[in-house]
PDB file of C-alpha atoms in Angstrom:
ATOM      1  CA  UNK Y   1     218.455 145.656  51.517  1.00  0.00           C
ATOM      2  CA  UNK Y   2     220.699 142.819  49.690  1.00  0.00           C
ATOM      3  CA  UNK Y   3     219.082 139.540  50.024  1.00  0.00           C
ATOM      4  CA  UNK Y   4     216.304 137.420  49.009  1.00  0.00           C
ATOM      5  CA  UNK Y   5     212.835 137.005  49.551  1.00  0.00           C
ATOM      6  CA  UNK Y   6     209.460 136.009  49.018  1.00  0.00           C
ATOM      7  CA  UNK Y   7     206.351 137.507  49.772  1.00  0.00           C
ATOM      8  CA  UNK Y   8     203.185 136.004  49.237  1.00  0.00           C
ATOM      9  CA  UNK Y   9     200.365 137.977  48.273  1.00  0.00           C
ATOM     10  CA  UNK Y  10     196.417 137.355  48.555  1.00  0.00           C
ATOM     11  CA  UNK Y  11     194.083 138.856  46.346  1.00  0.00           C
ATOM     12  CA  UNK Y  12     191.557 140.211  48.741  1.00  0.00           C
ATOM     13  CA  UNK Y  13     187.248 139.889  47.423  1.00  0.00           C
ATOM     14  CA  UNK Y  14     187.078 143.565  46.761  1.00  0.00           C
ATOM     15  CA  UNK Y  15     190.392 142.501  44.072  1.00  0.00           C
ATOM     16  CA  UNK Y  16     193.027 144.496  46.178  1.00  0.00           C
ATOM     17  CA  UNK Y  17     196.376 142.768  47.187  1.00  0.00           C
ATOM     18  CA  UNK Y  18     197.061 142.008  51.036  1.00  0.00           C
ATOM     19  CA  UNK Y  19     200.673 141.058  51.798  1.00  0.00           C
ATOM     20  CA  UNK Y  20     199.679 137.497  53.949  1.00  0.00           C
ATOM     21  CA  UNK Y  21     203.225 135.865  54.414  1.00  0.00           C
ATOM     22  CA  UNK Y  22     206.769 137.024  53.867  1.00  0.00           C
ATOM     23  CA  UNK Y  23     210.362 135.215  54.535  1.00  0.00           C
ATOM     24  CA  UNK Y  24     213.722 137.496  53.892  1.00  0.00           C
ATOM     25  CA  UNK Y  25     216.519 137.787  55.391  1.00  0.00           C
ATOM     26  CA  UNK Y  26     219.257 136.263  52.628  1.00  0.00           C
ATOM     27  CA  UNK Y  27     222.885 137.515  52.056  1.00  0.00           C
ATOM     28  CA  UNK Y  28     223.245 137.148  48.198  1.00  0.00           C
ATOM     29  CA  UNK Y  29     220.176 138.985  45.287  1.00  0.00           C
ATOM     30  CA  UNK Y  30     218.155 136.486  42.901  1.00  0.00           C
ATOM     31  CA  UNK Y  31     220.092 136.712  39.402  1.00  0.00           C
ATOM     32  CA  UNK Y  32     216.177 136.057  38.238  1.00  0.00           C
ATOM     33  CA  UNK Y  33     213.803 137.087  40.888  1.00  0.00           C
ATOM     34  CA  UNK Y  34     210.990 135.942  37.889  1.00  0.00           C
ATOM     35  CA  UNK Y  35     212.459 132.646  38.180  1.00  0.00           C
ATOM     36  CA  UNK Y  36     210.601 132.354  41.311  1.00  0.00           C
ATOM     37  CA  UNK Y  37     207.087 133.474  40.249  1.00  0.00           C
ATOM     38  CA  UNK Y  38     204.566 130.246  40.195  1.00  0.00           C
ATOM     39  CA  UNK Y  39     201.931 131.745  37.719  1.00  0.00           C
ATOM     40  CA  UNK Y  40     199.515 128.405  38.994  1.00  0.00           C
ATOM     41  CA  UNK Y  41     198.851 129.776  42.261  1.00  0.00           C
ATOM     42  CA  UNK Y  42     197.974 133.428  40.922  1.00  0.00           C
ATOM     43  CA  UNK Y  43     194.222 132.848  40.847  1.00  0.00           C
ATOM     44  CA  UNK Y  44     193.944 130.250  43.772  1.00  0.00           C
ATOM     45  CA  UNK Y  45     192.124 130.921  46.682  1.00  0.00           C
ATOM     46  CA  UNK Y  46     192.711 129.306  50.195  1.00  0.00           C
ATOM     47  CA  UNK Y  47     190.954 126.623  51.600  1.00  0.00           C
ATOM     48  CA  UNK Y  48     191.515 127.883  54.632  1.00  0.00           C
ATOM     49  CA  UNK Y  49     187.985 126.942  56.178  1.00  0.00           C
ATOM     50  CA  UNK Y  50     188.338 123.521  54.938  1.00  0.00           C
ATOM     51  CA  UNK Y  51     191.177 121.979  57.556  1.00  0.00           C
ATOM     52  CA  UNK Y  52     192.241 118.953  55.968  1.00  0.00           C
ATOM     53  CA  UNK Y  53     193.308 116.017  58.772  1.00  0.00           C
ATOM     54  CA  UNK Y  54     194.463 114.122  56.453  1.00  0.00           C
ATOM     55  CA  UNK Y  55     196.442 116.777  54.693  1.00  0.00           C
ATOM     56  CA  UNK Y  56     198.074 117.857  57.962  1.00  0.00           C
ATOM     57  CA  UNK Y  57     198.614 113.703  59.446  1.00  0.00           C
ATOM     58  CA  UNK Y  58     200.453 113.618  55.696  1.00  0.00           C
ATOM     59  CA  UNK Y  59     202.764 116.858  56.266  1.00  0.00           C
ATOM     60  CA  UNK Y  60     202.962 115.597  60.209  1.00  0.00           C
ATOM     61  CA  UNK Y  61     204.791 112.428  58.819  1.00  0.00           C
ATOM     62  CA  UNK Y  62     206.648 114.075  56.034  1.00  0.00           C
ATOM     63  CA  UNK Y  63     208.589 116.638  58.739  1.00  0.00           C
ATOM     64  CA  UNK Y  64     209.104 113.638  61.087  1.00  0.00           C
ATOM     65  CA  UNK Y  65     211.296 111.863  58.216  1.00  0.00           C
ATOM     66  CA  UNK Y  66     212.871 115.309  57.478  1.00  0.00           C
ATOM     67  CA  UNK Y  67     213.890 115.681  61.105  1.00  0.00           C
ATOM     68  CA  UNK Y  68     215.367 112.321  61.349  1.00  0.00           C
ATOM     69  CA  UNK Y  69     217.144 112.757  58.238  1.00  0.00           C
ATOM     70  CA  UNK Y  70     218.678 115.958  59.773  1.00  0.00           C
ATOM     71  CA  UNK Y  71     219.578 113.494  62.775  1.00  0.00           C
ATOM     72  CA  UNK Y  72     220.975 111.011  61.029  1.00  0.00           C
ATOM     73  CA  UNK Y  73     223.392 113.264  58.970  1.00  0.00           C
ATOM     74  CA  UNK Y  74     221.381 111.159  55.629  1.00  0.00           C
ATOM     75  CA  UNK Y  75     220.446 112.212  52.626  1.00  0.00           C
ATOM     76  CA  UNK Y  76     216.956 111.208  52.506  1.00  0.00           C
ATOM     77  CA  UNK Y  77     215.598 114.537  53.302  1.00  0.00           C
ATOM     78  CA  UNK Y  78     216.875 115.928  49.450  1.00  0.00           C
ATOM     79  CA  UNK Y  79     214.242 112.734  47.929  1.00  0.00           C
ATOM     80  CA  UNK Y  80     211.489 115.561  49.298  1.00  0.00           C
ATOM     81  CA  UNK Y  81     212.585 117.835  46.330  1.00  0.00           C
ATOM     82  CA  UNK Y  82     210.800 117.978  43.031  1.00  0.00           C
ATOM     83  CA  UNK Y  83     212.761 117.363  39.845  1.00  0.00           C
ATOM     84  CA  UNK Y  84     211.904 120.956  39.170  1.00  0.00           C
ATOM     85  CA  UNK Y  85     212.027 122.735  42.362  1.00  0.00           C
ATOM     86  CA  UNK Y  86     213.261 125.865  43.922  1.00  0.00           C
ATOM     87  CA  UNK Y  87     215.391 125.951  46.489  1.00  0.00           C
ATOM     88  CA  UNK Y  88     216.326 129.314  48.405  1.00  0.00           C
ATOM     89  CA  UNK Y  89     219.269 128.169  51.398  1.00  0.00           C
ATOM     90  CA  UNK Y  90     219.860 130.227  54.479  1.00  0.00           C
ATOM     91  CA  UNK Y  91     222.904 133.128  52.899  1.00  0.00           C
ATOM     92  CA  UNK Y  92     223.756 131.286  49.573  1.00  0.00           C
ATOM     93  CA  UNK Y  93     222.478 131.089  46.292  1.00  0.00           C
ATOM     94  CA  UNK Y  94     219.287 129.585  45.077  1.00  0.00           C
ATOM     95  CA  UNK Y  95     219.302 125.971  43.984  1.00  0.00           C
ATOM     96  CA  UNK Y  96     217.311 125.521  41.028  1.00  0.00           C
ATOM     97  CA  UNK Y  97     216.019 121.739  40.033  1.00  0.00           C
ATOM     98  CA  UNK Y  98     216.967 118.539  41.596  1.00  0.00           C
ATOM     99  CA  UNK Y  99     220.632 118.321  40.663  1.00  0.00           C
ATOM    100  CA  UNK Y 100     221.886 121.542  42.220  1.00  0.00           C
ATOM    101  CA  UNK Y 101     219.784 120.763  45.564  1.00  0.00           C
ATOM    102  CA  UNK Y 102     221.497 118.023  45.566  1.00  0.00           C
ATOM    103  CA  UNK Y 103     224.742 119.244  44.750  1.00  0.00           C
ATOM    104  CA  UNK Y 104     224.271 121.854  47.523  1.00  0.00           C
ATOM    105  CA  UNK Y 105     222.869 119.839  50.197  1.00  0.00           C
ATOM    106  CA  UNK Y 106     225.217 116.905  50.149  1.00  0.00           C
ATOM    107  CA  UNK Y 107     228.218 119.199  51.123  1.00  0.00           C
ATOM    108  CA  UNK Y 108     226.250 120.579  53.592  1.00  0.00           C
ATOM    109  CA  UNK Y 109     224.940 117.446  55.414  1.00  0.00           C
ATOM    110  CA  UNK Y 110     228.582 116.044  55.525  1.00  0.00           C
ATOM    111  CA  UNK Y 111     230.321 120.034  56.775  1.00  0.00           C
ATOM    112  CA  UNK Y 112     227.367 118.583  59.735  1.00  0.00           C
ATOM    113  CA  UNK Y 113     229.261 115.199  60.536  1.00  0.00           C
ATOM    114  CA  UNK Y 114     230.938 116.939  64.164  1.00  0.00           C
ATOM    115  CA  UNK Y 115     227.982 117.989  65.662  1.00  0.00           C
ATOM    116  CA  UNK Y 116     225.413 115.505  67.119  1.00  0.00           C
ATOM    117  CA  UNK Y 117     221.853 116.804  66.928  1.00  0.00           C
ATOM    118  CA  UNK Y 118     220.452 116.554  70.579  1.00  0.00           C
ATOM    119  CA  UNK Y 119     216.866 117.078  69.281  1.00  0.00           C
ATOM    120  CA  UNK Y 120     215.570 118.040  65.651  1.00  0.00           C
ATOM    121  CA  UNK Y 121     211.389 119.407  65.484  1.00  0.00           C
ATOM    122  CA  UNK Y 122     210.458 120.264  62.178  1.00  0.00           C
ATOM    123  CA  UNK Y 123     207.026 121.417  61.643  1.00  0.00           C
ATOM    124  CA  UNK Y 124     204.786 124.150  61.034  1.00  0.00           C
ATOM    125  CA  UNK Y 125     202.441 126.862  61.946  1.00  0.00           C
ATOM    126  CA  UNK Y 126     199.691 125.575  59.755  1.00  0.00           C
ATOM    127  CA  UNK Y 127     198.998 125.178  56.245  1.00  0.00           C
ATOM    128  CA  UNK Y 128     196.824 126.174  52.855  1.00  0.00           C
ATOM    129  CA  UNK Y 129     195.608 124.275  50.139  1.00  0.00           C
ATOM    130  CA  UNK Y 130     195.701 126.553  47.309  1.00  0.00           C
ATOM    131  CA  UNK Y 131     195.139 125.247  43.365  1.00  0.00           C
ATOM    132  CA  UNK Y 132     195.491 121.896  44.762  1.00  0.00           C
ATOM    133  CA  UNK Y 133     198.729 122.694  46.325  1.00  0.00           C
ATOM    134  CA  UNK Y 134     199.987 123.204  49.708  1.00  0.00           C
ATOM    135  CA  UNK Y 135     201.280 125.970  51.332  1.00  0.00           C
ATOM    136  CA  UNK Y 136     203.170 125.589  54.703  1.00  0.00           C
ATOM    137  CA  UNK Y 137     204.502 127.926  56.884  1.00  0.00           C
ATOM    138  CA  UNK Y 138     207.410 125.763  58.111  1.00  0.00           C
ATOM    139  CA  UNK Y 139     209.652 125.778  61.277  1.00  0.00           C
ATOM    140  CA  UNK Y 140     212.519 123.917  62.780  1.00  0.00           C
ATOM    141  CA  UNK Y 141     214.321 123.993  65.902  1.00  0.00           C
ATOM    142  CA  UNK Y 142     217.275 122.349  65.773  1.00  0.00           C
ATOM    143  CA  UNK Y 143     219.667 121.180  69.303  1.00  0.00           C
ATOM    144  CA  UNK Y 144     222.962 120.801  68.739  1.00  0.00           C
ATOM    145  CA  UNK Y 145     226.146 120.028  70.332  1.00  0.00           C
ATOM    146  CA  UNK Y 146     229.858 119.899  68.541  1.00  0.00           C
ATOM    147  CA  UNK Y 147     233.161 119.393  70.902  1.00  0.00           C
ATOM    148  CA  UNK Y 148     232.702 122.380  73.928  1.00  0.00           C
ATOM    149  CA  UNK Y 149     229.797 124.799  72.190  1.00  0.00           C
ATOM    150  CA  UNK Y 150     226.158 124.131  72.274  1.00  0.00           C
ATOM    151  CA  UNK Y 151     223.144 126.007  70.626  1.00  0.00           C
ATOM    152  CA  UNK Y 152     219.736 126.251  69.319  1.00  0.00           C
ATOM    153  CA  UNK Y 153     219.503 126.972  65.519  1.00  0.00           C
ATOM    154  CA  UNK Y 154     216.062 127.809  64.813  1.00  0.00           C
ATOM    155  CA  UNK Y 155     213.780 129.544  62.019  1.00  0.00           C
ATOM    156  CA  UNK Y 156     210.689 129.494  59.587  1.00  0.00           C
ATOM    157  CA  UNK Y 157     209.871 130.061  56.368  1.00  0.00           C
ATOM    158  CA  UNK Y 158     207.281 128.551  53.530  1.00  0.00           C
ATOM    159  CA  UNK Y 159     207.235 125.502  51.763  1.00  0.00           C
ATOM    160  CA  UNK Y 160     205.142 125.127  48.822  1.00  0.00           C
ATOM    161  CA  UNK Y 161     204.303 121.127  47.896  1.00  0.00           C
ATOM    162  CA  UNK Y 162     203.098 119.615  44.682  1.00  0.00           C
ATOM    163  CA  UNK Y 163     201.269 116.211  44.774  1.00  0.00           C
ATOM    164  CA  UNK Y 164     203.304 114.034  42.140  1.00  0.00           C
ATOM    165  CA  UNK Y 165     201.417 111.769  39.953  1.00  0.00           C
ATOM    166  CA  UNK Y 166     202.414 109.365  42.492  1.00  0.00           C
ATOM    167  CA  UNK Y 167     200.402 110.866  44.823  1.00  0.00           C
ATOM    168  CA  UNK Y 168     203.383 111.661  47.069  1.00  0.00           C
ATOM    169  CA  UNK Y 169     204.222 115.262  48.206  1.00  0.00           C
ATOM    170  CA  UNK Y 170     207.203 117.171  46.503  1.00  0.00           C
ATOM    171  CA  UNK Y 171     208.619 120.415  47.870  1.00  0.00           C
ATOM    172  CA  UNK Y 172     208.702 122.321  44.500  1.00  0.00           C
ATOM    173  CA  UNK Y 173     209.425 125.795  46.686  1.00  0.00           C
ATOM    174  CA  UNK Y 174     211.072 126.009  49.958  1.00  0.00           C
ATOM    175  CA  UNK Y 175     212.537 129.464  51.191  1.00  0.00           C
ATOM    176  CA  UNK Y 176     213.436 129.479  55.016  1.00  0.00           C
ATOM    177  CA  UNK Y 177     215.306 132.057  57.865  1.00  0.00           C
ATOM    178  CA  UNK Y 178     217.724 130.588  60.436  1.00  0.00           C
ATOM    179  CA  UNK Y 179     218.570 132.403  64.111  1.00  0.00           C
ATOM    180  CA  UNK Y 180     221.065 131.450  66.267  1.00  0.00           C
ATOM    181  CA  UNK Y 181     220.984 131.060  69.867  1.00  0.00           C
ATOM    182  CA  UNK Y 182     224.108 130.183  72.114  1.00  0.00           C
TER     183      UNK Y 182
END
């Protein structure tokens, strides 16, 4: 298969590997599929039987201001980016680091000017906190309207965030799948 992907592995107690999460679907290879490799998280473990309200209130709010970004045809959606992150878009090229996000997602919000956004939901099917970051297996579902057609665009994918010294959340990995529905 030609494409990208990411699969995220867990190391199980007896020290095998269980595949636990995978996204694919891309158009285009990684040049650098190592580029992609966060060596941080190879030891962490989940807290998955810690749920974190506030963790989850924190990632609530930050996919409210994503959606209304997406609503707004604004750019304050690409301030969720780390300086350093990763950035995998639905059948193009990864983005690597803040200025090429940018330079890819400005295009890309304007090419979106025609078509009103009836309803935007961003959120997720739950999240991890691994090495003290978080892991979040994303979705969207985006309504749309421009001139005579009308559609769902929809998807998932995972979203790894890094708490700045700021304290704030920055998307240093996001990888995601799109489907279309008429």
């Amino acid at each position: 298969m030609v494409g990208k992907y990411l699969h995220l592995w867990r190391r199980q107690a007896d020290g095998t590997l269980k595949l636990t999460a995978e996204v694919w679907g891309y158009l285009k290879p990684l040049d650098d599929p190592s580029s992609h490799w966060f060596p941080s998280l190879a030891r962490g473990e989940p807290n998955a039987h810690v749920p974190s309200a506030e963790v989850a209130a924190e990632l609530d709010l930050l996919n409210a201001s994503n959606a209304a970004s997406v609503r707004k045809h604004d750019y304050a959606r690409i301030g969720q980016y780390a300086d350093d992150a990763v950035y995998l878009p639905f059948a193009d090229q990864p983005q690597m680091g803040i200025s090429a996000i940018r330079s890819h997602l400005k295009p890309y919000i304007e090419r979106g000017r025609g078509t009103t956004f009836e309803r935007v939901d961003v959120g997720n099917d739950g999240f991890e906190i691994i090495d003290g970051h978080i892991l979040e297996y994303s979705k969207f579902a985006v309504h749309w309207r421009a001139r005579d057609r009308a559609g769902v665009t929809s998807g998932g994918g995972l979203r790894l965030w890094r708490r700045g010294a700021d304290c704030s959340l920055k998307i240093l990995l996001q990888i995601g799948t799109h489907d279309y529905r008429p």
